[in-house]
Amino acid sequence: MEKFKSYKDLNVYQKAFEAAMRIFELSKFFPKEETYSLTDQIRRSSRSVCANVAEGFRRRKYIQSFCNCISISEGEASETQNWLDFAFRCGYISDEVYEELMNEYEHIIGMLVNMQKYSDKWKI
């Protein structure tokens, strides 16, 4: 397996970070009444995907701890999809943007599942 120097080298981290930044930019245009509900929640969950990948990367010595962080990241990605459902149904994002982000998060989730499935390859 390729040796990574930093969590920033991980493709899954890079994809999750870019998706979170896109959500941040899109959520700037959500209505003010959504500030303390949808806007905060979708920003928090999308950023948490990245944060938990970063944390898990540093916990690779302990496979169970690594898998726990990656599992949390997977859950946060799924939660982000839930908030995307709401943003779409409320008319805050277009059909095209919704489909692109949902597909991106499905890809991210798949990568996270594989990290857990093959966790022994991540041990340092």
PDB file of C-alpha atoms in Angstrom:
ATOM      1  CA  MET A   1       0.000   0.000   0.000  1.00  0.00           C
ATOM      2  CA  GLU A   2       1.138   3.502  -0.736  1.00  0.00           C
ATOM      3  CA  LYS A   3       2.589   5.303   2.272  1.00  0.00           C
ATOM      4  CA  PHE A   4       0.932   8.596   3.055  1.00  0.00           C
ATOM      5  CA  LYS A   5       2.656  11.354   4.999  1.00  0.00           C
ATOM      6  CA  SER A   6      -0.496  13.238   5.927  1.00  0.00           C
ATOM      7  CA  TYR A   7      -4.255  12.844   5.944  1.00  0.00           C
ATOM      8  CA  LYS A   8      -4.234  15.607   3.325  1.00  0.00           C
ATOM      9  CA  ASP A   9      -2.666  13.108   0.898  1.00  0.00           C
ATOM     10  CA  LEU A  10      -5.723  10.842   1.108  1.00  0.00           C
ATOM     11  CA  ASN A  11      -8.045  10.975  -1.875  1.00  0.00           C
ATOM     12  CA  VAL A  12     -11.064  10.515   0.402  1.00  0.00           C
ATOM     13  CA  TYR A  13     -10.013  13.512   2.505  1.00  0.00           C
ATOM     14  CA  GLN A  14      -9.483  15.675  -0.568  1.00  0.00           C
ATOM     15  CA  LYS A  15     -12.888  14.737  -2.004  1.00  0.00           C
ATOM     16  CA  ALA A  16     -14.652  15.301   1.321  1.00  0.00           C
ATOM     17  CA  PHE A  17     -12.909  18.650   1.807  1.00  0.00           C
ATOM     18  CA  GLU A  18     -13.897  19.869  -1.659  1.00  0.00           C
ATOM     19  CA  ALA A  19     -17.489  18.731  -1.133  1.00  0.00           C
ATOM     20  CA  ALA A  20     -17.609  20.506   2.245  1.00  0.00           C
ATOM     21  CA  MET A  21     -16.279  23.697   0.692  1.00  0.00           C
ATOM     22  CA  ARG A  22     -18.888  23.491  -2.059  1.00  0.00           C
ATOM     23  CA  ILE A  23     -21.612  23.054   0.555  1.00  0.00           C
ATOM     24  CA  PHE A  24     -20.244  26.037   2.460  1.00  0.00           C
ATOM     25  CA  GLU A  25     -20.426  28.216  -0.646  1.00  0.00           C
ATOM     26  CA  LEU A  26     -23.933  27.021  -1.531  1.00  0.00           C
ATOM     27  CA  SER A  27     -25.220  27.424   2.017  1.00  0.00           C
ATOM     28  CA  LYS A  28     -24.286  31.107   2.035  1.00  0.00           C
ATOM     29  CA  PHE A  29     -27.452  31.589  -0.021  1.00  0.00           C
ATOM     30  CA  PHE A  30     -29.805  29.622   2.230  1.00  0.00           C
ATOM     31  CA  PRO A  31     -32.496  31.788   3.867  1.00  0.00           C
ATOM     32  CA  LYS A  32     -31.642  33.490   7.159  1.00  0.00           C
ATOM     33  CA  GLU A  33     -34.340  31.486   8.969  1.00  0.00           C
ATOM     34  CA  GLU A  34     -32.246  28.363   8.236  1.00  0.00           C
ATOM     35  CA  THR A  35     -29.101  29.756   9.900  1.00  0.00           C
ATOM     36  CA  TYR A  36     -29.430  27.794  13.143  1.00  0.00           C
ATOM     37  CA  SER A  37     -30.894  24.651  11.633  1.00  0.00           C
ATOM     38  CA  LEU A  38     -30.150  23.484   8.103  1.00  0.00           C
ATOM     39  CA  THR A  39     -27.204  25.787   7.383  1.00  0.00           C
ATOM     40  CA  ASP A  40     -25.335  24.995  10.593  1.00  0.00           C
ATOM     41  CA  GLN A  41     -26.126  21.291  10.426  1.00  0.00           C
ATOM     42  CA  ILE A  42     -25.056  20.710   6.819  1.00  0.00           C
ATOM     43  CA  ARG A  43     -21.857  22.683   7.328  1.00  0.00           C
ATOM     44  CA  ARG A  44     -21.053  20.816  10.555  1.00  0.00           C
ATOM     45  CA  SER A  45     -21.702  17.326   9.171  1.00  0.00           C
ATOM     46  CA  SER A  46     -19.813  17.922   5.913  1.00  0.00           C
ATOM     47  CA  ARG A  47     -16.790  19.264   7.799  1.00  0.00           C
ATOM     48  CA  SER A  48     -16.963  16.415  10.282  1.00  0.00           C
ATOM     49  CA  VAL A  49     -16.369  13.906   7.475  1.00  0.00           C
ATOM     50  CA  CYS A  50     -12.953  15.487   6.929  1.00  0.00           C
ATOM     51  CA  ALA A  51     -12.184  15.940  10.619  1.00  0.00           C
ATOM     52  CA  ASN A  52     -12.829  12.294  11.415  1.00  0.00           C
ATOM     53  CA  VAL A  53     -10.720  11.086   8.490  1.00  0.00           C
ATOM     54  CA  ALA A  54      -7.876  13.281   9.775  1.00  0.00           C
ATOM     55  CA  GLU A  55      -8.286  11.956  13.304  1.00  0.00           C
ATOM     56  CA  GLY A  56      -8.506   8.355  12.104  1.00  0.00           C
ATOM     57  CA  PHE A  57      -5.355   8.749  10.045  1.00  0.00           C
ATOM     58  CA  ARG A  58      -3.422   9.594  13.219  1.00  0.00           C
ATOM     59  CA  ARG A  59      -4.925   6.615  15.054  1.00  0.00           C
ATOM     60  CA  ARG A  60      -3.773   3.973  12.573  1.00  0.00           C
ATOM     61  CA  LYS A  61      -1.637   2.281  15.232  1.00  0.00           C
ATOM     62  CA  TYR A  62      -4.852   1.161  16.869  1.00  0.00           C
ATOM     63  CA  ILE A  63      -7.068  -0.448  14.241  1.00  0.00           C
ATOM     64  CA  GLN A  64     -10.208  -0.369  16.385  1.00  0.00           C
ATOM     65  CA  SER A  65      -9.767   3.348  17.036  1.00  0.00           C
ATOM     66  CA  PHE A  66      -8.997   3.958  13.354  1.00  0.00           C
ATOM     67  CA  CYS A  67     -12.149   2.081  12.301  1.00  0.00           C
ATOM     68  CA  ASN A  68     -14.232   3.978  14.818  1.00  0.00           C
ATOM     69  CA  CYS A  69     -13.140   7.330  13.384  1.00  0.00           C
ATOM     70  CA  ILE A  70     -13.736   6.175   9.819  1.00  0.00           C
ATOM     71  CA  SER A  71     -17.150   4.808  10.819  1.00  0.00           C
ATOM     72  CA  ILE A  72     -18.075   8.166  12.354  1.00  0.00           C
ATOM     73  CA  SER A  73     -16.915   9.849   9.153  1.00  0.00           C
ATOM     74  CA  GLU A  74     -19.164   7.521   7.139  1.00  0.00           C
ATOM     75  CA  GLY A  75     -22.103   8.422   9.383  1.00  0.00           C
ATOM     76  CA  GLU A  76     -21.417  12.133   8.979  1.00  0.00           C
ATOM     77  CA  ALA A  77     -21.326  11.723   5.188  1.00  0.00           C
ATOM     78  CA  SER A  78     -24.709  10.026   5.338  1.00  0.00           C
ATOM     79  CA  GLU A  79     -26.041  12.798   7.574  1.00  0.00           C
ATOM     80  CA  THR A  80     -24.818  15.335   5.033  1.00  0.00           C
ATOM     81  CA  GLN A  81     -26.842  13.500   2.394  1.00  0.00           C
ATOM     82  CA  ASN A  82     -29.891  13.847   4.646  1.00  0.00           C
ATOM     83  CA  TRP A  83     -29.378  17.613   4.874  1.00  0.00           C
ATOM     84  CA  LEU A  84     -28.930  17.747   1.102  1.00  0.00           C
ATOM     85  CA  ASP A  85     -32.353  16.081   0.813  1.00  0.00           C
ATOM     86  CA  PHE A  86     -33.848  18.890   2.873  1.00  0.00           C
ATOM     87  CA  ALA A  87     -31.992  21.620   0.972  1.00  0.00           C
ATOM     88  CA  PHE A  88     -33.247  20.172  -2.309  1.00  0.00           C
ATOM     89  CA  ARG A  89     -36.855  19.709  -1.189  1.00  0.00           C
ATOM     90  CA  CYS A  90     -36.915  23.244   0.216  1.00  0.00           C
ATOM     91  CA  GLY A  91     -35.713  24.558  -3.142  1.00  0.00           C
ATOM     92  CA  TYR A  92     -32.371  25.881  -1.902  1.00  0.00           C
ATOM     93  CA  ILE A  93     -30.277  23.864  -4.363  1.00  0.00           C
ATOM     94  CA  SER A  94     -30.935  22.830  -7.942  1.00  0.00           C
ATOM     95  CA  ASP A  95     -31.619  19.317  -9.166  1.00  0.00           C
ATOM     96  CA  GLU A  96     -28.214  19.254 -10.862  1.00  0.00           C
ATOM     97  CA  VAL A  97     -26.299  20.366  -7.760  1.00  0.00           C
ATOM     98  CA  TYR A  98     -28.257  17.918  -5.613  1.00  0.00           C
ATOM     99  CA  GLU A  99     -27.430  14.970  -7.887  1.00  0.00           C
ATOM    100  CA  GLU A 100     -23.755  15.930  -8.135  1.00  0.00           C
ATOM    101  CA  LEU A 101     -23.313  16.223  -4.368  1.00  0.00           C
ATOM    102  CA  MET A 102     -25.317  13.085  -3.594  1.00  0.00           C
ATOM    103  CA  ASN A 103     -23.158  11.138  -6.057  1.00  0.00           C
ATOM    104  CA  GLU A 104     -20.000  12.630  -4.595  1.00  0.00           C
ATOM    105  CA  TYR A 105     -21.019  11.603  -1.090  1.00  0.00           C
ATOM    106  CA  GLU A 106     -21.915   8.093  -2.298  1.00  0.00           C
ATOM    107  CA  HIS A 107     -18.385   7.861  -3.675  1.00  0.00           C
ATOM    108  CA  ILE A 108     -16.910   9.183  -0.410  1.00  0.00           C
ATOM    109  CA  ILE A 109     -18.988   6.703   1.607  1.00  0.00           C
ATOM    110  CA  GLY A 110     -17.772   3.862  -0.615  1.00  0.00           C
ATOM    111  CA  MET A 111     -14.169   4.884  -0.012  1.00  0.00           C
ATOM    112  CA  LEU A 112     -14.761   5.027   3.744  1.00  0.00           C
ATOM    113  CA  VAL A 113     -16.407   1.588   3.738  1.00  0.00           C
ATOM    114  CA  ASN A 114     -13.370   0.168   1.940  1.00  0.00           C
ATOM    115  CA  MET A 115     -11.022   1.808   4.441  1.00  0.00           C
ATOM    116  CA  GLN A 116     -12.845  -0.038   7.211  1.00  0.00           C
ATOM    117  CA  LYS A 117     -13.086  -3.291   5.282  1.00  0.00           C
ATOM    118  CA  TYR A 118      -9.345  -3.308   4.632  1.00  0.00           C
ATOM    119  CA  SER A 119      -8.324  -1.592   7.862  1.00  0.00           C
ATOM    120  CA  ASP A 120      -5.369  -3.958   8.377  1.00  0.00           C
ATOM    121  CA  LYS A 121      -3.695  -2.340   5.372  1.00  0.00           C
ATOM    122  CA  TRP A 122      -3.764   1.031   7.139  1.00  0.00           C
ATOM    123  CA  LYS A 123      -1.966  -0.066  10.305  1.00  0.00           C
ATOM    124  CA  ILE A 124       1.393   1.587  10.933  1.00  0.00           C
TER     125      ILE A 124
END
